């Protein structure tokens, strides 16, 4: 009698350091269920010095796709043999995909995830808006190109280390009206949309922001997220923001974009966002 065929499911995962609290396994399992895709998605704690060996081992043993998060996105950019134009531009990769020809493709889905959450889920207009981006780290790198594609009136980047904000403004200057500064330079300025891409929220802290920075009817968005409102979400509420949101929607949307790259099927994100929102107190 012929032996029954073993069912080897395609393997995916997320690596980061630390990774314990990642919601990505949950999100991708919900997507897989919704789209009737047989796959395994696990979280792997990988210190930066072990990144190359761990990723090579993953793909050598049947891995098909990998998400990379803090602090591994720049290493993932270096690791990828080919990159999508948006990943190339951002110099950060959050999604690796094994192509059929054996090439490891690097993509950055963070920007697409943010734009989808802002403009589709929350109907926040970016076209002609005055946008302020706080922070000049890896997350900012991934979202500046997609933000400029929305044709804002201006995009100002403010960072604690001013030189990094100026560097990003220089690097992306040919794509739109972008400038860099420090937090102290923001006094007297007004913005329609303020995005927090600093990691200050992770320690419940807030960059020093002057009163009156948010124009009437403006919106605040923290890329960080948690089970309670972040310090920046609370600040936005104090400033009477029309909307003051955190980055859970972006997280789900960037995951949907990665899932689509891997599986060729686009999951519907809103039931997953609703489910995760129902489980917390924001
Ligand atoms: P990085 O470590 O690359 O950059 C951190 C940034 O925060 C730097 O600009 C740093 O300034 C600034 N910063 C840190 N602490 C403070 C502070 N106390 N006050 C003012 N500025 C501070 O991190 P990432 O860019 O990768 O991530 C930033 C945030 O975005 C994180 O909270 C992350 O969780 C979130 N994120 C969310 C995503 C989502 O899907 N929702 C996707 C990606 C990121 P300096 O340069 O001076 O050190």
GROMACS .gro file of C-alpha atoms and ligand atoms in nm:
model
  330
    1UNK     CA    1   0.000   0.000   0.000
    2UNK     CA    2   0.125   0.351  -0.088
    3UNK     CA    3   0.228   0.564   0.215
    4UNK     CA    4  -0.002   0.865   0.270
    5UNK     CA    5   0.153   1.195   0.149
    6UNK     CA    6   0.269   1.416   0.437
    7UNK     CA    7   0.116   1.762   0.429
    8UNK     CA    8   0.402   2.014   0.451
    9UNK     CA    9   0.252   2.355   0.506
   10UNK     CA   10   0.428   2.668   0.381
   11UNK     CA   11   0.623   2.836   0.660
   12UNK     CA   12   0.617   3.209   0.740
   13UNK     CA   13   0.718   3.408   1.041
   14UNK     CA   14   0.827   3.730   1.206
   15UNK     CA   15   1.167   3.795   1.359
   16UNK     CA   16   1.263   4.075   1.593
   17UNK     CA   17   1.443   4.143   1.920
   18UNK     CA   18   1.243   4.127   2.142
   19UNK     CA   19   0.943   3.961   1.974
   20UNK     CA   20   0.736   3.817   2.262
   21UNK     CA   21   0.453   4.071   2.237
   22UNK     CA   22   0.419   4.068   1.857
   23UNK     CA   23   0.063   4.055   1.727
   24UNK     CA   24   0.182   3.946   1.380
   25UNK     CA   25   0.133   3.568   1.432
   26UNK     CA   26  -0.228   3.630   1.539
   27UNK     CA   27  -0.295   3.865   1.246
   28UNK     CA   28  -0.148   3.630   0.984
   29UNK     CA   29  -0.332   3.329   1.125
   30UNK     CA   30  -0.659   3.526   1.105
   31UNK     CA   31  -0.577   3.622   0.744
   32UNK     CA   32  -0.492   3.260   0.657
   33UNK     CA   33  -0.823   3.142   0.803
   34UNK     CA   34  -1.018   3.412   0.620
   35UNK     CA   35  -0.847   3.340   0.284
   36UNK     CA   36  -0.847   2.960   0.324
   37UNK     CA   37  -0.468   2.941   0.302
   38UNK     CA   38  -0.279   2.653   0.464
   39UNK     CA   39   0.028   2.803   0.626
   40UNK     CA   40   0.228   2.817   0.946
   41UNK     CA   41   0.333   3.157   1.092
   42UNK     CA   42   0.555   3.176   1.398
   43UNK     CA   43   0.749   3.441   1.594
   44UNK     CA   44   1.126   3.411   1.629
   45UNK     CA   45   1.346   3.607   1.867
   46UNK     CA   46   1.663   3.688   1.673
   47UNK     CA   47   1.940   3.913   1.809
   48UNK     CA   48   2.095   4.131   1.537
   49UNK     CA   49   2.428   3.943   1.541
   50UNK     CA   50   2.248   3.617   1.460
   51UNK     CA   51   2.023   3.764   1.190
   52UNK     CA   52   2.199   3.636   0.873
   53UNK     CA   53   2.244   3.282   1.005
   54UNK     CA   54   1.885   3.262   1.137
   55UNK     CA   55   1.732   3.389   0.812
   56UNK     CA   56   1.946   3.159   0.596
   57UNK     CA   57   1.842   2.864   0.814
   58UNK     CA   58   1.474   2.963   0.789
   59UNK     CA   59   1.476   2.976   0.409
   60UNK     CA   60   1.694   2.661   0.381
   61UNK     CA   61   1.433   2.469   0.580
   62UNK     CA   62   1.119   2.543   0.385
   63UNK     CA   63   1.056   2.906   0.488
   64UNK     CA   64   0.865   3.104   0.225
   65UNK     CA   65   0.840   3.450   0.379
   66UNK     CA   66   0.957   3.645   0.680
   67UNK     CA   67   0.857   3.972   0.844
   68UNK     CA   68   1.138   4.164   1.011
   69UNK     CA   69   1.077   4.415   1.285
   70UNK     CA   70   1.276   4.633   1.527
   71UNK     CA   71   1.581   4.635   1.520
   72UNK     CA   72   1.630   4.414   1.213
   73UNK     CA   73   1.483   4.611   0.920
   74UNK     CA   74   1.812   4.758   0.803
   75UNK     CA   75   1.983   4.418   0.826
   76UNK     CA   76   1.696   4.270   0.623
   77UNK     CA   77   1.755   4.541   0.362
   78UNK     CA   78   2.120   4.432   0.338
   79UNK     CA   79   2.022   4.064   0.327
   80UNK     CA   80   1.770   4.082   0.041
   81UNK     CA   81   1.921   3.992  -0.297
   82UNK     CA   82   1.661   4.204  -0.479
   83UNK     CA   83   1.441   4.484  -0.350
   84UNK     CA   84   1.116   4.646  -0.457
   85UNK     CA   85   1.157   5.015  -0.548
   86UNK     CA   86   0.983   5.126  -0.225
   87UNK     CA   87   1.219   4.910  -0.016
   88UNK     CA   88   1.520   5.033  -0.212
   89UNK     CA   89   1.419   5.393  -0.143
   90UNK     CA   90   1.355   5.346   0.228
   91UNK     CA   91   1.673   5.145   0.300
   92UNK     CA   92   1.462   4.932   0.535
   93UNK     CA   93   1.290   4.597   0.468
   94UNK     CA   94   1.004   4.458   0.678
   95UNK     CA   95   0.911   4.169   0.446
   96UNK     CA   96   1.131   3.904   0.285
   97UNK     CA   97   0.983   3.669   0.026
   98UNK     CA   98   1.139   3.363  -0.136
   99UNK     CA   99   1.065   3.385  -0.507
  100UNK     CA  100   1.027   3.076  -0.723
  101UNK     CA  101   1.364   3.147  -0.888
  102UNK     CA  102   1.531   3.130  -0.543
  103UNK     CA  103   1.581   3.507  -0.511
  104UNK     CA  104   1.507   3.657  -0.166
  105UNK     CA  105   1.301   3.967  -0.241
  106UNK     CA  106   1.293   4.251   0.013
  107UNK     CA  107   0.989   4.478   0.039
  108UNK     CA  108   0.874   4.751   0.278
  109UNK     CA  109   0.499   4.744   0.338
  110UNK     CA  110   0.497   4.991   0.632
  111UNK     CA  111   0.424   5.297   0.418
  112UNK     CA  112   0.141   5.131   0.227
  113UNK     CA  113  -0.001   5.011   0.559
  114UNK     CA  114   0.006   5.359   0.711
  115UNK     CA  115  -0.147   5.527   0.403
  116UNK     CA  116  -0.426   5.266   0.387
  117UNK     CA  117  -0.511   5.315   0.755
  118UNK     CA  118  -0.502   5.696   0.735
  119UNK     CA  119  -0.679   5.753   0.404
  120UNK     CA  120  -0.906   5.448   0.358
  121UNK     CA  121  -0.995   5.337   0.712
  122UNK     CA  122  -1.008   5.685   0.868
  123UNK     CA  123  -1.058   5.911   0.565
  124UNK     CA  124  -0.785   6.152   0.672
  125UNK     CA  125  -0.694   6.372   0.373
  126UNK     CA  126  -0.321   6.396   0.307
  127UNK     CA  127  -0.343   6.573  -0.028
  128UNK     CA  128  -0.242   6.936   0.025
  129UNK     CA  129  -0.213   6.876   0.402
  130UNK     CA  130   0.061   7.020   0.623
  131UNK     CA  131   0.212   6.706   0.774
  132UNK     CA  132   0.452   6.685   1.068
  133UNK     CA  133   0.647   6.362   1.119
  134UNK     CA  134   0.810   6.319   1.459
  135UNK     CA  135   1.114   6.088   1.453
  136UNK     CA  136   1.379   6.001   1.198
  137UNK     CA  137   1.440   5.629   1.259
  138UNK     CA  138   1.364   5.317   1.054
  139UNK     CA  139   0.985   5.363   1.060
  140UNK     CA  140   1.014   5.720   0.930
  141UNK     CA  141   1.238   5.601   0.646
  142UNK     CA  142   0.969   5.356   0.536
  143UNK     CA  143   0.682   5.606   0.531
  144UNK     CA  144   0.834   5.927   0.391
  145UNK     CA  145   0.819   5.816   0.025
  146UNK     CA  146   0.453   5.701   0.045
  147UNK     CA  147   0.359   6.021   0.236
  148UNK     CA  148   0.515   6.241  -0.033
  149UNK     CA  149   0.327   6.042  -0.300
  150UNK     CA  150   0.006   6.176  -0.141
  151UNK     CA  151   0.108   6.530  -0.252
  152UNK     CA  152   0.103   6.708   0.086
  153UNK     CA  153   0.150   7.085   0.096
  154UNK     CA  154   0.457   7.019   0.314
  155UNK     CA  155   0.617   6.740   0.513
  156UNK     CA  156   0.829   6.852   0.810
  157UNK     CA  157   1.041   6.600   0.999
  158UNK     CA  158   1.133   6.687   1.357
  159UNK     CA  159   1.378   6.473   1.550
  160UNK     CA  160   1.566   6.477   1.881
  161UNK     CA  161   1.891   6.429   1.689
  162UNK     CA  162   1.842   6.712   1.442
  163UNK     CA  163   2.113   6.590   1.200
  164UNK     CA  164   1.907   6.277   1.126
  165UNK     CA  165   1.600   6.483   1.033
  166UNK     CA  166   1.813   6.704   0.808
  167UNK     CA  167   1.969   6.396   0.647
  168UNK     CA  168   1.627   6.246   0.567
  169UNK     CA  169   1.507   6.578   0.423
  170UNK     CA  170   1.815   6.585   0.199
  171UNK     CA  171   1.776   6.223   0.091
  172UNK     CA  172   1.407   6.254   0.002
  173UNK     CA  173   1.417   6.617  -0.117
  174UNK     CA  174   1.375   6.528  -0.483
  175UNK     CA  175   1.041   6.352  -0.413
  176UNK     CA  176   0.851   6.645  -0.264
  177UNK     CA  177   0.835   6.945  -0.027
  178UNK     CA  178   1.020   6.807   0.276
  179UNK     CA  179   1.221   6.979   0.551
  180UNK     CA  180   1.399   6.874   0.869
  181UNK     CA  181   1.430   7.041   1.212
  182UNK     CA  182   1.453   6.987   1.588
  183UNK     CA  183   1.158   6.993   1.831
  184UNK     CA  184   1.255   7.341   1.954
  185UNK     CA  185   1.206   7.479   1.600
  186UNK     CA  186   0.836   7.383   1.602
  187UNK     CA  187   0.718   7.682   1.812
  188UNK     CA  188   0.468   7.891   1.614
  189UNK     CA  189   0.419   7.622   1.345
  190UNK     CA  190   0.079   7.466   1.256
  191UNK     CA  191   0.004   7.125   1.106
  192UNK     CA  192  -0.308   6.942   0.988
  193UNK     CA  193  -0.172   6.593   1.051
  194UNK     CA  194   0.089   6.502   1.314
  195UNK     CA  195   0.242   6.154   1.297
  196UNK     CA  196   0.449   6.018   1.583
  197UNK     CA  197   0.719   5.779   1.460
  198UNK     CA  198   0.942   5.818   1.764
  199UNK     CA  199   0.977   5.522   1.997
  200UNK     CA  200   0.906   5.753   2.294
  201UNK     CA  201   0.560   5.598   2.332
  202UNK     CA  202   0.717   5.264   2.414
  203UNK     CA  203   0.824   5.416   2.749
  204UNK     CA  204   0.502   5.622   2.779
  205UNK     CA  205   0.702   5.938   2.702
  206UNK     CA  206   0.633   6.223   2.462
  207UNK     CA  207   0.863   6.444   2.255
  208UNK     CA  208   0.849   6.809   2.376
  209UNK     CA  209   0.574   6.965   2.162
  210UNK     CA  210   0.454   7.328   2.178
  211UNK     CA  211   0.087   7.419   2.233
  212UNK     CA  212  -0.102   7.521   1.920
  213UNK     CA  213   0.096   7.287   1.694
  214UNK     CA  214  -0.215   7.105   1.572
  215UNK     CA  215  -0.447   7.319   1.360
  216UNK     CA  216  -0.824   7.317   1.428
  217UNK     CA  217  -0.981   6.997   1.296
  218UNK     CA  218  -0.638   6.832   1.263
  219UNK     CA  219  -0.554   6.466   1.331
  220UNK     CA  220  -0.287   6.286   1.534
  221UNK     CA  221  -0.155   5.937   1.466
  222UNK     CA  222   0.094   5.738   1.674
  223UNK     CA  223   0.267   5.457   1.486
  224UNK     CA  224   0.312   5.283   1.822
  225UNK     CA  225   0.014   5.100   1.971
  226UNK     CA  226  -0.079   4.934   2.294
  227UNK     CA  227  -0.369   4.802   2.498
  228UNK     CA  228  -0.417   5.152   2.648
  229UNK     CA  229  -0.397   5.491   2.469
  230UNK     CA  230  -0.031   5.592   2.417
  231UNK     CA  231   0.111   5.917   2.559
  232UNK     CA  232   0.088   6.071   2.210
  233UNK     CA  233  -0.274   5.959   2.157
  234UNK     CA  234  -0.357   6.121   2.492
  235UNK     CA  235  -0.173   6.440   2.387
  236UNK     CA  236  -0.375   6.449   2.061
  237UNK     CA  237  -0.698   6.426   2.260
  238UNK     CA  238  -0.583   6.714   2.484
  239UNK     CA  239  -0.519   6.920   2.169
  240UNK     CA  240  -0.882   6.855   2.060
  241UNK     CA  241  -0.772   6.651   1.757
  242UNK     CA  242  -1.061   6.546   1.532
  243UNK     CA  243  -0.903   6.199   1.547
  244UNK     CA  244  -0.621   6.078   1.770
  245UNK     CA  245  -0.530   5.723   1.673
  246UNK     CA  246  -0.263   5.466   1.736
  247UNK     CA  247  -0.086   5.235   1.491
  248UNK     CA  248  -0.281   4.911   1.531
  249UNK     CA  249  -0.458   4.969   1.198
  250UNK     CA  250  -0.124   5.031   1.027
  251UNK     CA  251   0.010   4.708   1.174
  252UNK     CA  252  -0.279   4.507   1.030
  253UNK     CA  253  -0.263   4.688   0.694
  254UNK     CA  254   0.113   4.636   0.650
  255UNK     CA  255   0.056   4.268   0.735
  256UNK     CA  256  -0.219   4.245   0.471
  257UNK     CA  257   0.021   4.388   0.214
  258UNK     CA  258   0.290   4.131   0.311
  259UNK     CA  259   0.034   3.849   0.298
  260UNK     CA  260  -0.063   3.959  -0.052
  261UNK     CA  261   0.300   3.961  -0.163
  262UNK     CA  262   0.349   3.607  -0.033
  263UNK     CA  263   0.020   3.442  -0.124
  264UNK     CA  264  -0.121   3.652  -0.410
  265UNK     CA  265  -0.448   3.686  -0.214
  266UNK     CA  266  -0.546   4.014  -0.044
  267UNK     CA  267  -0.714   3.964   0.295
  268UNK     CA  268  -0.991   4.196   0.412
  269UNK     CA  269  -0.835   4.386   0.698
  270UNK     CA  270  -1.128   4.551   0.877
  271UNK     CA  271  -1.268   4.240   1.053
  272UNK     CA  272  -0.920   4.175   1.193
  273UNK     CA  273  -0.878   4.538   1.306
  274UNK     CA  274  -1.225   4.526   1.467
  275UNK     CA  275  -1.145   4.202   1.647
  276UNK     CA  276  -0.813   4.330   1.786
  277UNK     CA  277  -0.971   4.663   1.884
  278UNK     CA  278  -1.250   4.489   2.071
  279UNK     CA  279  -0.990   4.320   2.291
  280UNK     CA  280  -0.833   4.643   2.422
  281UNK     CA  281  -0.925   4.977   2.584
  282UNK     CA  282  -0.829   5.263   2.351
  283LIG     P1  283   1.403   5.359   1.568
  283LIG     O1  284   1.472   5.305   1.688
  283LIG     O2  285   1.463   5.334   1.434
  283LIG     O3  286   1.387   5.519   1.581
  283LIG     C1  287   1.341   5.575   1.701
  283LIG     C2  288   1.311   5.724   1.683
  283LIG     O4  289   1.251   5.770   1.803
  283LIG     C3  290   1.435   5.810   1.660
  283LIG     O5  291   1.402   5.916   1.574
  283LIG     C4  292   1.466   5.860   1.802
  283LIG     O6  293   1.534   5.984   1.803
  283LIG     C5  294   1.326   5.880   1.856
  283LIG     N1  295   1.316   5.877   2.001
  283LIG     C6  296   1.336   5.771   2.083
  283LIG     N2  297   1.308   5.804   2.210
  283LIG     C7  298   1.271   5.934   2.210
  283LIG     C8  299   1.230   6.025   2.310
  283LIG     N3  300   1.223   5.989   2.438
  283LIG     N4  301   1.195   6.150   2.274
  283LIG     C9  302   1.202   6.188   2.145
  283LIG     N5  303   1.239   6.106   2.044
  283LIG    C10  304   1.274   5.981   2.076
  283LIG     O7  305   1.254   5.301   1.576
  283LIG     P2  306   1.152   5.280   1.455
  283LIG     O8  307   1.161   5.399   1.367
  283LIG     O9  308   1.174   5.147   1.393
  283LIG    O10  309   1.011   5.274   1.530
  283LIG    C11  310   0.950   5.392   1.580
  283LIG    C12  311   0.811   5.360   1.633
  283LIG    O11  312   0.724   5.321   1.529
  283LIG    C13  313   0.808   5.245   1.736
  283LIG    O12  314   0.722   5.284   1.839
  283LIG    C14  315   0.751   5.129   1.656
  283LIG    O13  316   0.682   5.039   1.739
  283LIG    C15  317   0.655   5.202   1.564
  283LIG     N6  318   0.622   5.126   1.442
  283LIG    C16  319   0.492   5.085   1.422
  283LIG    C17  320   0.457   5.017   1.306
  283LIG    C18  321   0.315   4.974   1.287
  283LIG    O14  322   0.289   4.890   1.199
  283LIG     N7  323   0.220   5.030   1.359
  283LIG    C19  324   0.556   4.983   1.203
  283LIG    C20  325   0.687   5.033   1.232
  283LIG    C21  326   0.718   5.100   1.348
  283LIG     P3  327   1.696   5.992   1.788
  283LIG    O15  328   1.724   5.980   1.642
  283LIG    O16  329   1.731   6.124   1.844
  283LIG    O17  330   1.751   5.876   1.868
   0.00000   0.00000   0.00000
